[in-house]
mmCIF file of C-alpha atoms and ligand atoms in Angstrom:
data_model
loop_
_atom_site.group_PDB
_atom_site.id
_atom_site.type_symbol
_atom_site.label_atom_id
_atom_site.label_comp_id
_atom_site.label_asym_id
_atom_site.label_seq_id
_atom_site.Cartn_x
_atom_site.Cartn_y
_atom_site.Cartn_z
ATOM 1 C CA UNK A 1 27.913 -32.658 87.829
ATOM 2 C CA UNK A 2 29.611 -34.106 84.930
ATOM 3 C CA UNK A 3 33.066 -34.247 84.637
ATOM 4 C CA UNK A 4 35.942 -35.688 82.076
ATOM 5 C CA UNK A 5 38.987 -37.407 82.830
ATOM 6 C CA UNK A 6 41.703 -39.172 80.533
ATOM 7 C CA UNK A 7 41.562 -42.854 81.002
ATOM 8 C CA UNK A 8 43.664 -43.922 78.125
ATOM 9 C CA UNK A 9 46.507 -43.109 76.118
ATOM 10 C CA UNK A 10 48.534 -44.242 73.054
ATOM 11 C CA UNK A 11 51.049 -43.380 70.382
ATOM 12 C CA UNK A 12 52.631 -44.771 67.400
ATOM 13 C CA UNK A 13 54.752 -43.628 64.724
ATOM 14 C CA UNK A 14 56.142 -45.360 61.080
ATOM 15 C CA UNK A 15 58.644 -47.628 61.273
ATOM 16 C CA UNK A 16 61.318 -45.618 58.719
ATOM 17 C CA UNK A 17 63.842 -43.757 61.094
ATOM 18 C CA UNK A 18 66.301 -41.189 59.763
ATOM 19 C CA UNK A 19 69.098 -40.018 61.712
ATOM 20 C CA UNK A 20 70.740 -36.877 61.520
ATOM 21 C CA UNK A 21 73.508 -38.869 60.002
ATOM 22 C CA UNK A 22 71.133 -39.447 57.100
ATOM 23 C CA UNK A 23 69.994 -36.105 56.305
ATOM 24 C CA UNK A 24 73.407 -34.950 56.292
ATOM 25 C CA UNK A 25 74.108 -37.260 53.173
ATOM 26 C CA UNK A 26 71.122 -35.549 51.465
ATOM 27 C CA UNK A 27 71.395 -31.763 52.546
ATOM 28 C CA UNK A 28 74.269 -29.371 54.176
ATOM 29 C CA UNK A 29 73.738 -29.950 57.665
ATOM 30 C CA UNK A 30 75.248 -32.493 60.420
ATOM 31 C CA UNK A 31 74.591 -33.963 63.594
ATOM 32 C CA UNK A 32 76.642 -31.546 65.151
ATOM 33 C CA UNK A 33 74.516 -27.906 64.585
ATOM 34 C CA UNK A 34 70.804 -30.296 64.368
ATOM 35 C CA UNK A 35 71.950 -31.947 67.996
ATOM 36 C CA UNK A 36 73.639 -28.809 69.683
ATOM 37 C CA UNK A 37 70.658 -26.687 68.570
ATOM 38 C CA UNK A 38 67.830 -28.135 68.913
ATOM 39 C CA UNK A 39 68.301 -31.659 70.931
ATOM 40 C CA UNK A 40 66.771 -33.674 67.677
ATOM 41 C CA UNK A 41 68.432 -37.320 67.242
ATOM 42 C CA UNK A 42 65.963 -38.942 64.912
ATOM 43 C CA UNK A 43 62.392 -38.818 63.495
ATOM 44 C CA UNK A 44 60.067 -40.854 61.981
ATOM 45 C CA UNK A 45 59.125 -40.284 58.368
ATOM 46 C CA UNK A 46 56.077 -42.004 56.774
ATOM 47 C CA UNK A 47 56.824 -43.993 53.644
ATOM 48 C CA UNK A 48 53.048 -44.907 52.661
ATOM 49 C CA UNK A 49 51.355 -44.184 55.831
ATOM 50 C CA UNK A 50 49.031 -41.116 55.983
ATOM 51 C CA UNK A 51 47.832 -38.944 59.086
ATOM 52 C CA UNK A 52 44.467 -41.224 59.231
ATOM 53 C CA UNK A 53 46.384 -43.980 59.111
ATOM 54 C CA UNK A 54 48.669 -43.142 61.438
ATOM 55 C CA UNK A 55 45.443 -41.693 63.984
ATOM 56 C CA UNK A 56 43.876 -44.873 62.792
ATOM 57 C CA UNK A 57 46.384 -47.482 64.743
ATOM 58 C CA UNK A 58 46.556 -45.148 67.791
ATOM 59 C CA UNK A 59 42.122 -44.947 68.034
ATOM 60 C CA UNK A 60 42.230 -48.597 67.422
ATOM 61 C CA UNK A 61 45.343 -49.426 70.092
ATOM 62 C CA UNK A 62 42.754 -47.225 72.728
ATOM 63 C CA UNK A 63 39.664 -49.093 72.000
ATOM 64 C CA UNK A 64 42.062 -51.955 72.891
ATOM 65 C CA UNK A 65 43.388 -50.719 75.747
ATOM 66 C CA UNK A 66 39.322 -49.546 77.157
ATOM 67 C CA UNK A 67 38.482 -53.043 76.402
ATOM 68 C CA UNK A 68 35.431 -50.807 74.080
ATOM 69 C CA UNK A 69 33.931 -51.047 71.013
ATOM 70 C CA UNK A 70 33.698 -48.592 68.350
ATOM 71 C CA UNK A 71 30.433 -48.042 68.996
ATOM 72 C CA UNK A 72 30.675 -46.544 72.471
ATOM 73 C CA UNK A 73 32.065 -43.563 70.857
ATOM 74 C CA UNK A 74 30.460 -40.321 70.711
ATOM 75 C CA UNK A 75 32.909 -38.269 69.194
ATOM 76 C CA UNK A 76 36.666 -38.138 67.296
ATOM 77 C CA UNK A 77 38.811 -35.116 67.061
ATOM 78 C CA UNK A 78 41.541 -34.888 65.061
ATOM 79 C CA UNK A 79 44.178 -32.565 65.691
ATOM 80 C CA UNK A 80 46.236 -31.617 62.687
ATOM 81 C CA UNK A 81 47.949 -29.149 60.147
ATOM 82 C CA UNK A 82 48.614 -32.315 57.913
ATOM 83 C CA UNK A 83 45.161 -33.605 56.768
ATOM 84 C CA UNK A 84 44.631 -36.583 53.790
ATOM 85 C CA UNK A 85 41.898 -34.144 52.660
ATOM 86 C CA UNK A 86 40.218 -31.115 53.636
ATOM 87 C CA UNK A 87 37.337 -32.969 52.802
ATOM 88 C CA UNK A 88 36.620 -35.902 53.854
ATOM 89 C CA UNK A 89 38.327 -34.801 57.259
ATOM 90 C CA UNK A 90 40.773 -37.397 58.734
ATOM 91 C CA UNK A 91 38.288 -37.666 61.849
ATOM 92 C CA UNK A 92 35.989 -38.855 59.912
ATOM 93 C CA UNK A 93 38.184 -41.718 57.996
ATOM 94 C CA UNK A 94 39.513 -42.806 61.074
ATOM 95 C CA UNK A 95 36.013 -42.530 62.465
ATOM 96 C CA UNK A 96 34.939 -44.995 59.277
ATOM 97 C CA UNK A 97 38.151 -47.180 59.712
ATOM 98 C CA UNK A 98 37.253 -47.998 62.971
ATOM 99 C CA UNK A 99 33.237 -48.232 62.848
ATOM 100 C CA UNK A 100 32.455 -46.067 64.946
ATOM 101 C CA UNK A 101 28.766 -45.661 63.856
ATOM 102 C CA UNK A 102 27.648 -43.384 66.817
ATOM 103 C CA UNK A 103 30.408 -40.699 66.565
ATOM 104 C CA UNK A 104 30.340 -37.598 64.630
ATOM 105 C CA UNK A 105 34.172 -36.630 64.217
ATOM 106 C CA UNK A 106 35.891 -33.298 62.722
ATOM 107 C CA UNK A 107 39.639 -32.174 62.892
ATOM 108 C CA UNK A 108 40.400 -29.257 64.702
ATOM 109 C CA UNK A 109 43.566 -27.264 63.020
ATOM 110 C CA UNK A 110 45.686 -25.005 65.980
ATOM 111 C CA UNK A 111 49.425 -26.467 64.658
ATOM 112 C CA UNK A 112 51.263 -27.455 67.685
ATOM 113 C CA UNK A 113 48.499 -26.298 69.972
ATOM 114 C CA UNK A 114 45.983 -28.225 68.138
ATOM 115 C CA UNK A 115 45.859 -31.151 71.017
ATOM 116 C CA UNK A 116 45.814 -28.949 73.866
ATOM 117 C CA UNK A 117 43.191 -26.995 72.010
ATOM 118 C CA UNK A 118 40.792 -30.228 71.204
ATOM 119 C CA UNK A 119 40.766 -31.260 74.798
ATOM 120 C CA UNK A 120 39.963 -28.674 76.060
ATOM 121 C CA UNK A 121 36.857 -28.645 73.691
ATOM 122 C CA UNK A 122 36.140 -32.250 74.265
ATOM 123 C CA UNK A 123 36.565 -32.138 78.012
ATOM 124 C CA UNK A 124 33.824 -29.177 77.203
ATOM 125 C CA UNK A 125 31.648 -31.811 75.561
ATOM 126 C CA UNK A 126 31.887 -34.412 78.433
ATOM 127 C CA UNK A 127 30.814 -31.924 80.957
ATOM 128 C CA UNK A 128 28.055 -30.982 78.721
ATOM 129 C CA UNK A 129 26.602 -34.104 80.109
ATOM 130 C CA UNK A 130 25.267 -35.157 76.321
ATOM 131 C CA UNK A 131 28.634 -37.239 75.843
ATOM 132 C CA UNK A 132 30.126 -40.102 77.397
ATOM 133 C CA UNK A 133 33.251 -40.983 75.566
ATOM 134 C CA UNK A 134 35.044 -39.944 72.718
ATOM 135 C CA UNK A 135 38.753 -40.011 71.203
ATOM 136 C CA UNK A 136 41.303 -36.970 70.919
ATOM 137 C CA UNK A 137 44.056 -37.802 68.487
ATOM 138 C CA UNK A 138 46.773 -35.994 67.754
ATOM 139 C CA UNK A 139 48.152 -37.174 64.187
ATOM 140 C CA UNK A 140 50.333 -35.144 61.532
ATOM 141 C CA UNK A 141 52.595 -36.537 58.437
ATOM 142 C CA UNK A 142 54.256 -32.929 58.602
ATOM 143 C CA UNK A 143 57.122 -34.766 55.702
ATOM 144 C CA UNK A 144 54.819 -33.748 53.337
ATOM 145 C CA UNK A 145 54.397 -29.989 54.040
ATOM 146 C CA UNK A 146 58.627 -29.466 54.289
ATOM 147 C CA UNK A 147 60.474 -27.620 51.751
ATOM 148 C CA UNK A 148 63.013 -30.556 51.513
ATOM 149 C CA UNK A 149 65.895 -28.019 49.900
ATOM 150 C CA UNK A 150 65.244 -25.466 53.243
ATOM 151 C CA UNK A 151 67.499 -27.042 55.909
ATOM 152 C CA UNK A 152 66.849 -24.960 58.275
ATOM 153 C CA UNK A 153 62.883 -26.458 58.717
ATOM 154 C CA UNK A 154 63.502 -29.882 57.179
ATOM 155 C CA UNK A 155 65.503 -31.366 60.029
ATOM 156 C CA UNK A 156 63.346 -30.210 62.632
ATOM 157 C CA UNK A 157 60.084 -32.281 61.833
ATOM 158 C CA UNK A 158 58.932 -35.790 62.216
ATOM 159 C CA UNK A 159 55.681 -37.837 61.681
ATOM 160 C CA UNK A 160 54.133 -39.333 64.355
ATOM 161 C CA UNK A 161 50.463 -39.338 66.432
ATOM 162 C CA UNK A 162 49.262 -40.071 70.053
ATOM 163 C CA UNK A 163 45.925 -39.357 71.566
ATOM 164 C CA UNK A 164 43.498 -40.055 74.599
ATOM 165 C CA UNK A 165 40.176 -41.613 75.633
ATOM 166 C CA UNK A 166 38.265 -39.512 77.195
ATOM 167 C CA UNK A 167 35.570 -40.419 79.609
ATOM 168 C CA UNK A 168 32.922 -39.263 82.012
ATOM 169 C CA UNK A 169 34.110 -39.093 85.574
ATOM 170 C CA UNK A 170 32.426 -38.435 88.784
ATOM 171 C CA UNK A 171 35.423 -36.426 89.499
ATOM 172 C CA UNK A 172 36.795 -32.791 88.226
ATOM 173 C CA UNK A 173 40.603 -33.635 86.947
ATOM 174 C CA UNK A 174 40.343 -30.696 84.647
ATOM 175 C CA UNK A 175 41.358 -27.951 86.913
ATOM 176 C CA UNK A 176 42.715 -25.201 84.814
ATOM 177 C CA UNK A 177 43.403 -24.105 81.546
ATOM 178 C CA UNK A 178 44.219 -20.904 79.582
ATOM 179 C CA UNK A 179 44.372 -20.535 75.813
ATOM 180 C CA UNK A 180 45.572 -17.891 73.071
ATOM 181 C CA UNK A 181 45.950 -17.108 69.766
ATOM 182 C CA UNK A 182 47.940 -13.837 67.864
ATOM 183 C CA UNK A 183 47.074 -13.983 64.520
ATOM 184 C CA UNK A 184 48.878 -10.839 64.179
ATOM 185 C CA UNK A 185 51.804 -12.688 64.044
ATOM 186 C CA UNK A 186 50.573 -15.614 61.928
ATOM 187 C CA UNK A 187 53.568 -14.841 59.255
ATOM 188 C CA UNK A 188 56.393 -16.004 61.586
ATOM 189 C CA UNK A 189 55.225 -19.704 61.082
ATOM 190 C CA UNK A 190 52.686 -20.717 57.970
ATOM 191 C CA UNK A 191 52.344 -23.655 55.778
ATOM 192 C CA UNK A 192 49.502 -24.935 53.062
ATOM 193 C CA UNK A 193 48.214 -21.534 51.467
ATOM 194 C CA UNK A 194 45.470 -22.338 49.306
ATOM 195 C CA UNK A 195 45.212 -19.037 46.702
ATOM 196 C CA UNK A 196 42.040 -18.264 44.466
ATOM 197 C CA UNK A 197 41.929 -19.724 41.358
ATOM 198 C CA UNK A 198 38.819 -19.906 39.977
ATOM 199 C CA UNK A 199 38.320 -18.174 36.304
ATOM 200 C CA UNK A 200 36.670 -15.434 37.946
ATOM 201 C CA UNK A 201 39.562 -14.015 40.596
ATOM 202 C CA UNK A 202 42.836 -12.850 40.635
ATOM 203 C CA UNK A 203 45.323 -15.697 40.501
ATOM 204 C CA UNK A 204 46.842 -16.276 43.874
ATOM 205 C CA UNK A 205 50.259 -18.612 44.161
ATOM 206 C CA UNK A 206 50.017 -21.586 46.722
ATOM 207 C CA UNK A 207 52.311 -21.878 49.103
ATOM 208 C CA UNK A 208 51.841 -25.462 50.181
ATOM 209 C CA UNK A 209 55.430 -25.377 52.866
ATOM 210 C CA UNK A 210 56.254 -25.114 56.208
ATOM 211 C CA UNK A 211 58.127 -21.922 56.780
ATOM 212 C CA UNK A 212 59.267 -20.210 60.043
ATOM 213 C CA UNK A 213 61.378 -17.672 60.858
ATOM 214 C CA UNK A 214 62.661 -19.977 63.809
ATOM 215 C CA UNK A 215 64.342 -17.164 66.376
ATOM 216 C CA UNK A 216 61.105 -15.532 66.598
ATOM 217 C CA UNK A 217 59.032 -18.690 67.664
ATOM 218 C CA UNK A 218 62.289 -19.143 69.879
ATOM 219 C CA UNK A 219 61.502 -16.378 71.654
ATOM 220 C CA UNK A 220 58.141 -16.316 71.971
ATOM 221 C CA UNK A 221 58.094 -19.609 73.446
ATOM 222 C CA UNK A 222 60.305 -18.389 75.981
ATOM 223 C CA UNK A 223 58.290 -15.307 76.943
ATOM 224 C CA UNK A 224 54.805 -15.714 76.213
ATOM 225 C CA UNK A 225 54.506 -20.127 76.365
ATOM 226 C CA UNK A 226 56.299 -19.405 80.015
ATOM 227 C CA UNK A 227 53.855 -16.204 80.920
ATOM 228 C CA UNK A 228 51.127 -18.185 80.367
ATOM 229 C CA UNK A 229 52.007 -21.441 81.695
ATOM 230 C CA UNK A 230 52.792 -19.418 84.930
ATOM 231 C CA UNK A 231 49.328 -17.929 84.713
ATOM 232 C CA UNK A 232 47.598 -21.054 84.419
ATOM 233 C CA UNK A 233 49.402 -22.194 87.040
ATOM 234 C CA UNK A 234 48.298 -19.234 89.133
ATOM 235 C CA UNK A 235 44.628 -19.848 88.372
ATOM 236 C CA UNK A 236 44.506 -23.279 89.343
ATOM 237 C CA UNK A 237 45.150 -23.288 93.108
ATOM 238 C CA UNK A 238 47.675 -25.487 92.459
ATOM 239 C CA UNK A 239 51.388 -25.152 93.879
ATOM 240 C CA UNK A 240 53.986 -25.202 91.579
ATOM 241 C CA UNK A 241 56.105 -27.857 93.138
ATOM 242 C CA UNK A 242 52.956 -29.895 93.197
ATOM 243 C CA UNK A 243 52.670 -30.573 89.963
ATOM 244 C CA UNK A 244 54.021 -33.908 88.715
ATOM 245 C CA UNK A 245 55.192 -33.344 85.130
ATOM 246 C CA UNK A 246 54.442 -30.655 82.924
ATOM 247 C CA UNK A 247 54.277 -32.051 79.566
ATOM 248 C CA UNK A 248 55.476 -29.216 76.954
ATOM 249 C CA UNK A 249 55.338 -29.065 72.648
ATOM 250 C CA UNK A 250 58.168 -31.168 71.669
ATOM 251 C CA UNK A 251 60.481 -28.420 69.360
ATOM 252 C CA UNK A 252 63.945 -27.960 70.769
ATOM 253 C CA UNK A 253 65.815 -29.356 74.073
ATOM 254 C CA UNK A 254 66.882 -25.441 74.459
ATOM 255 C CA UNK A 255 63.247 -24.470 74.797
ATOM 256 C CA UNK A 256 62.307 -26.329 77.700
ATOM 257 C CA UNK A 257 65.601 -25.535 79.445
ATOM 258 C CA UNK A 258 64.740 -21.971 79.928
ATOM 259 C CA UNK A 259 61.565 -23.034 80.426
ATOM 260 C CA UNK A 260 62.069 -24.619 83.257
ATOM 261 C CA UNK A 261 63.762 -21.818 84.786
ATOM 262 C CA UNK A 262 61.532 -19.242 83.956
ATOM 263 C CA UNK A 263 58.923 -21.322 85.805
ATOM 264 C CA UNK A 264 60.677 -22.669 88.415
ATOM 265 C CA UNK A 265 60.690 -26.206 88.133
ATOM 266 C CA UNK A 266 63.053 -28.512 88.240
ATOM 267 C CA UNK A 267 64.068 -29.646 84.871
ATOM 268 C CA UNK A 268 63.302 -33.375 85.448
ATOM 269 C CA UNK A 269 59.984 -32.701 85.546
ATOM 270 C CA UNK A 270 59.994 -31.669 81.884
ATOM 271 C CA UNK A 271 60.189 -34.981 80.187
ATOM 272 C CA UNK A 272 61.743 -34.614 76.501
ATOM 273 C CA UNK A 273 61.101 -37.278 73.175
ATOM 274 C CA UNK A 274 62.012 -34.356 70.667
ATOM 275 C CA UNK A 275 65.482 -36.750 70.381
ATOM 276 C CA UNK A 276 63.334 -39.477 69.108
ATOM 277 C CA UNK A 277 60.750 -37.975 66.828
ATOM 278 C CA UNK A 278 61.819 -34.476 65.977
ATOM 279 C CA UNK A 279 58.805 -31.742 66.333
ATOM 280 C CA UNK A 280 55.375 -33.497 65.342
ATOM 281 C CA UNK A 281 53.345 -30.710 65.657
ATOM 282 C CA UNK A 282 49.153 -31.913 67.486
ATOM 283 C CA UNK A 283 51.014 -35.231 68.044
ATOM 284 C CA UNK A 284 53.997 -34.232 70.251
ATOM 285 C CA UNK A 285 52.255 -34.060 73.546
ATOM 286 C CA UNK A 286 50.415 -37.065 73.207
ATOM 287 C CA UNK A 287 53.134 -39.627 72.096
ATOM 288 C CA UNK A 288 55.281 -37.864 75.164
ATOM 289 C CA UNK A 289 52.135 -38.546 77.089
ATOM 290 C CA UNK A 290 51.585 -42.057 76.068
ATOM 291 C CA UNK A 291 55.492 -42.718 76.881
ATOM 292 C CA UNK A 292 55.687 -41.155 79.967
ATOM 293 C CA UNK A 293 52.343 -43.768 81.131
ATOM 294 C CA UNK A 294 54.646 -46.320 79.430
ATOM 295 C CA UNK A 295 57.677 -45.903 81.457
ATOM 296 C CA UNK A 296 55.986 -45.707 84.655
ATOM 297 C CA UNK A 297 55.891 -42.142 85.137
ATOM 298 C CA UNK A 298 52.671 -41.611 85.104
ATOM 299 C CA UNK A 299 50.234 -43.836 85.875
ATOM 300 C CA UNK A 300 46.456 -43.103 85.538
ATOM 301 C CA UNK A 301 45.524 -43.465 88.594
ATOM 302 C CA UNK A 302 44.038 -40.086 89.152
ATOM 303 C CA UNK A 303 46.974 -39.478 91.843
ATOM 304 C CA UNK A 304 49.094 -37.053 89.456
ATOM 305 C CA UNK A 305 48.562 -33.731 88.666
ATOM 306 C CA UNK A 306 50.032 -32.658 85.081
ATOM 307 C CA UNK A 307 50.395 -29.716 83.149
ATOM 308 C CA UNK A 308 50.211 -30.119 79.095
ATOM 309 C CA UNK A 309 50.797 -27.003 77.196
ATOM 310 C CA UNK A 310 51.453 -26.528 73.319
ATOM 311 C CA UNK A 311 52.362 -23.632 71.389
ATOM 312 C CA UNK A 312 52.782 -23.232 67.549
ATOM 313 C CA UNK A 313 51.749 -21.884 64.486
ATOM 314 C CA UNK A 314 48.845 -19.330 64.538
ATOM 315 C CA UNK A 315 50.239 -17.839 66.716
ATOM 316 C CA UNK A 316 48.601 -20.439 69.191
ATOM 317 C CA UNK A 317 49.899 -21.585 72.740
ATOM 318 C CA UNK A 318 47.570 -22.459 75.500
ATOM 319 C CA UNK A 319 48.475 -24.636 78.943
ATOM 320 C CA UNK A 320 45.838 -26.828 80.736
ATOM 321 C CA UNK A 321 46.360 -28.537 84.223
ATOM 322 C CA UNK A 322 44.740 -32.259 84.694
ATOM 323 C CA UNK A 323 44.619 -34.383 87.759
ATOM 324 C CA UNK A 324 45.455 -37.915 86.065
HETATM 325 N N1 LIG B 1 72.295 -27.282 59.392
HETATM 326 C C1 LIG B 1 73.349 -26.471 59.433
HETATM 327 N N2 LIG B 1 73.236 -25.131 59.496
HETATM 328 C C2 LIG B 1 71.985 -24.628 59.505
HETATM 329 C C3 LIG B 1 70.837 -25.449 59.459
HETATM 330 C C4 LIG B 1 71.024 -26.832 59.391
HETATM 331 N N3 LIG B 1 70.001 -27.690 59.361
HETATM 332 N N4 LIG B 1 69.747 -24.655 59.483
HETATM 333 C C5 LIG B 1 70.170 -23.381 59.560
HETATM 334 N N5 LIG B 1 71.539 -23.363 59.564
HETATM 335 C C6 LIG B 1 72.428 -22.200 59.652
HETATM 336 C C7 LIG B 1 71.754 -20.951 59.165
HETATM 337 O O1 LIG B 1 71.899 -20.834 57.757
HETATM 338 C C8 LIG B 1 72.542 -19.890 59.899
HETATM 339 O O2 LIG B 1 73.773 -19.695 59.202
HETATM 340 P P1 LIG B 1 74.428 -18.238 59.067
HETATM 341 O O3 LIG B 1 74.673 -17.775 60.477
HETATM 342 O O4 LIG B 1 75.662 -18.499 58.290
HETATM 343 O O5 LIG B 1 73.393 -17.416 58.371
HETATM 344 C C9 LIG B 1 72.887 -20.530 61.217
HETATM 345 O O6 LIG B 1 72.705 -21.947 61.020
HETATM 346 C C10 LIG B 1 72.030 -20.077 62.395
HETATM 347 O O7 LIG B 1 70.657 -20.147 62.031
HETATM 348 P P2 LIG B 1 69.540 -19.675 63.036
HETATM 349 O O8 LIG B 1 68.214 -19.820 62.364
HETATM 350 O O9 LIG B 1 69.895 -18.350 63.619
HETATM 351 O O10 LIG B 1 69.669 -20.771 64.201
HETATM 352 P P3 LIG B 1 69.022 -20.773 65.615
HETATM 353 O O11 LIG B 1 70.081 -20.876 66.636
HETATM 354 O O12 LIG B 1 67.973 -19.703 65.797
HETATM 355 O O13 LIG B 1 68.257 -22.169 65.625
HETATM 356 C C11 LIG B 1 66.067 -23.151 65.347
HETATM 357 C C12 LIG B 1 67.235 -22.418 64.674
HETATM 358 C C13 LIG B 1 66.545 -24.506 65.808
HETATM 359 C C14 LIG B 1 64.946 -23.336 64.327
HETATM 360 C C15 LIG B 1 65.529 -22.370 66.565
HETATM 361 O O14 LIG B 1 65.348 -21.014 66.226
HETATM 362 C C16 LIG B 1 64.242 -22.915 67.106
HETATM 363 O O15 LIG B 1 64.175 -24.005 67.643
HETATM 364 N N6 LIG B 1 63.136 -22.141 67.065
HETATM 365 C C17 LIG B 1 61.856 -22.545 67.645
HETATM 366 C C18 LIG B 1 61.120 -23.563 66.817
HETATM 367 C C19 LIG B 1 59.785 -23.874 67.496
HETATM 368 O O16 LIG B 1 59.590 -23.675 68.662
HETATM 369 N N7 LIG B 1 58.827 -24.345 66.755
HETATM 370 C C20 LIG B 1 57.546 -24.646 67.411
HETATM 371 C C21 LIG B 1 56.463 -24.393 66.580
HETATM 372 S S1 LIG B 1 56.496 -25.385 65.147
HETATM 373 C C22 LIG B 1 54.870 -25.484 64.581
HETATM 374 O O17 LIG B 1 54.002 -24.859 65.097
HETATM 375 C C23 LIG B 1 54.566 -26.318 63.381
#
């Protein structure tokens, strides 16, 4: 049987940090109402980097870490809502910065879902048996998609990117995983309409921001993110208290609070960065990730268990449960 397991992890972010502090001085907000209500201290904001760049320094940090070249690759997925280009994708300039001559690479597009949602199709291509290794990389500049006079969505976001290396193993690690989308309820959270506008159809506006009408996605993080974290939970023989860390979407402190009640965890074992980098969207889970194997949390070793779950625009949310 073939199997996958993550073997490596990374993150990085730019450099330029703004505080609350700082957006205060541009906008009508304060620390105060960004801190009490959602738990955000700080984010990084890109001042020339783009998302391939940014996926860029994390693929090449885990071909440093594997002690690998390029050309062991098979594949790169890109998880994002913030492309360069819709065409070329960023997989496929990171997978040219990085010579990575063997690997054919897309981006996958599922918002805040979008890493949960690539691993789970590149753990699919592992077990295939036709691939050995390849990269998922979570990597957004989401500055460039906010409506920078609409304080209510511009303090919540922050650029960033993390992702794995995923390998064969002669072990199953991936033990469970449940994903959905609602696209019924797309409208509550959109960003980078595209309208016709070709001489031949009716002129369509673009609508190139992030908007969200935030109390909605509140609560359906609390009821549906929870149901079906619970449910993967269920399905994967695993006990609750045995899990390790469950790794949730970075968007508000408040969030995984009740989250960790309506699961029944204890709330330690719900690490939080949102303080640090605001919500980044594909990247959040794997910069907490890559952190949480940096402070000695987790280690690699295959002797955790850890649940990741995202949940974002779409609607998207889906949970999966790895032995790492
Ligand atoms: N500073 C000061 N006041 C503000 C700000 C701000 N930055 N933003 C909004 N306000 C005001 C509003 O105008 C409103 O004022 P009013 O009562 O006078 O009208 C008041 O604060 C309350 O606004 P609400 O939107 O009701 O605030 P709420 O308590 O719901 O918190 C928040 C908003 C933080 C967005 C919350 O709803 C939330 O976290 N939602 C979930 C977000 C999430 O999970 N996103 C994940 C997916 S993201 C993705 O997929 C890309």
């Amino acid at each position: 049987m073939n199997y996958a397991k993550i073997s490596q992890v990374a993150h990085y972010a730019p450099s330029q940090v703004v505080t609350n502090d700082d957006l205060a001085k541009i906008m009508d907000t304060s620390d105060e109402w960004i801190s009490s209500r959602t738990g955000i201290k700080r984010r990084h904001l890109s001042r020339t980097e783009s998302t391939s760049d940014l996926a860029t320094k994390v693929a090449n940090q885990l071909l440093k870490k594997a002690k690998i070249s390029a050309d062991a690759l098979d594949f790169i997925i890109v998880a994002t809502i913030t492309p360069d280009s819709m065409m070329p994708s960023t997989a496929a300039r990171v997978q040219a910065n990085i010579g990575a001559h063997h690997a054919f690479a897309f981006d996958l597009t599922a918002a805040c879902s979008g890493f949960i949602f690539a691993l789970s199709m590149a753990e699919k291509l592992i077990s295939s048996g036709r691939y050995q290794k390849g990269l998922v990389i979570g990597s957004e500049t989401l500055s460039k998609v906010l409506d920078w006079s609409d304080r209510s969505t511009a303090v919540l976001f922050g650029d960033g990117a993390g992702g794995v290396l995923l390998e064969n193993s002669e072990q199953q690690r991936f033990l469970a995983e449940h994903q959905y989308t609602d696209g019924s309820r797309g409208d509550s959270l959109t960003c980078g309409r595209i309208g016709l506008s070709s001489p031949y159809s009716e002129k369509e506006a673009a609508a190139p921001y992030l908007t969200m009408e935030g109390r909605k996605i509140f609560d359906f993080a609390i009821r549906d993110v929870a149901e079906s974290i619970k449910n993967t939970i269920e399905s994967s023989g695993v006990q609750v208290e045995d899990i390790d860390y469950l790794l949730l979407h970075q968007a508000n402190i408040r969030i995984l609070d009740k989250m960790a009640k309506k699961i029944g965890v204890a709330r330690e074992k719900l690490p939080a960065n949102m303080m640090e980098y605001g919500n980044t969207s594909a990247a959040s889970i794997p910069i907490l990730l890559s952190e949480c194997v940096e402070k000695g949390l987790i280690h690699l070793d295959g002797s955790q268990t850890v649940l990741l779950s995202g949940f974002g625009g779409g609607l998207t949310w889906g949970a999966l449960i790895v032995t790492i």
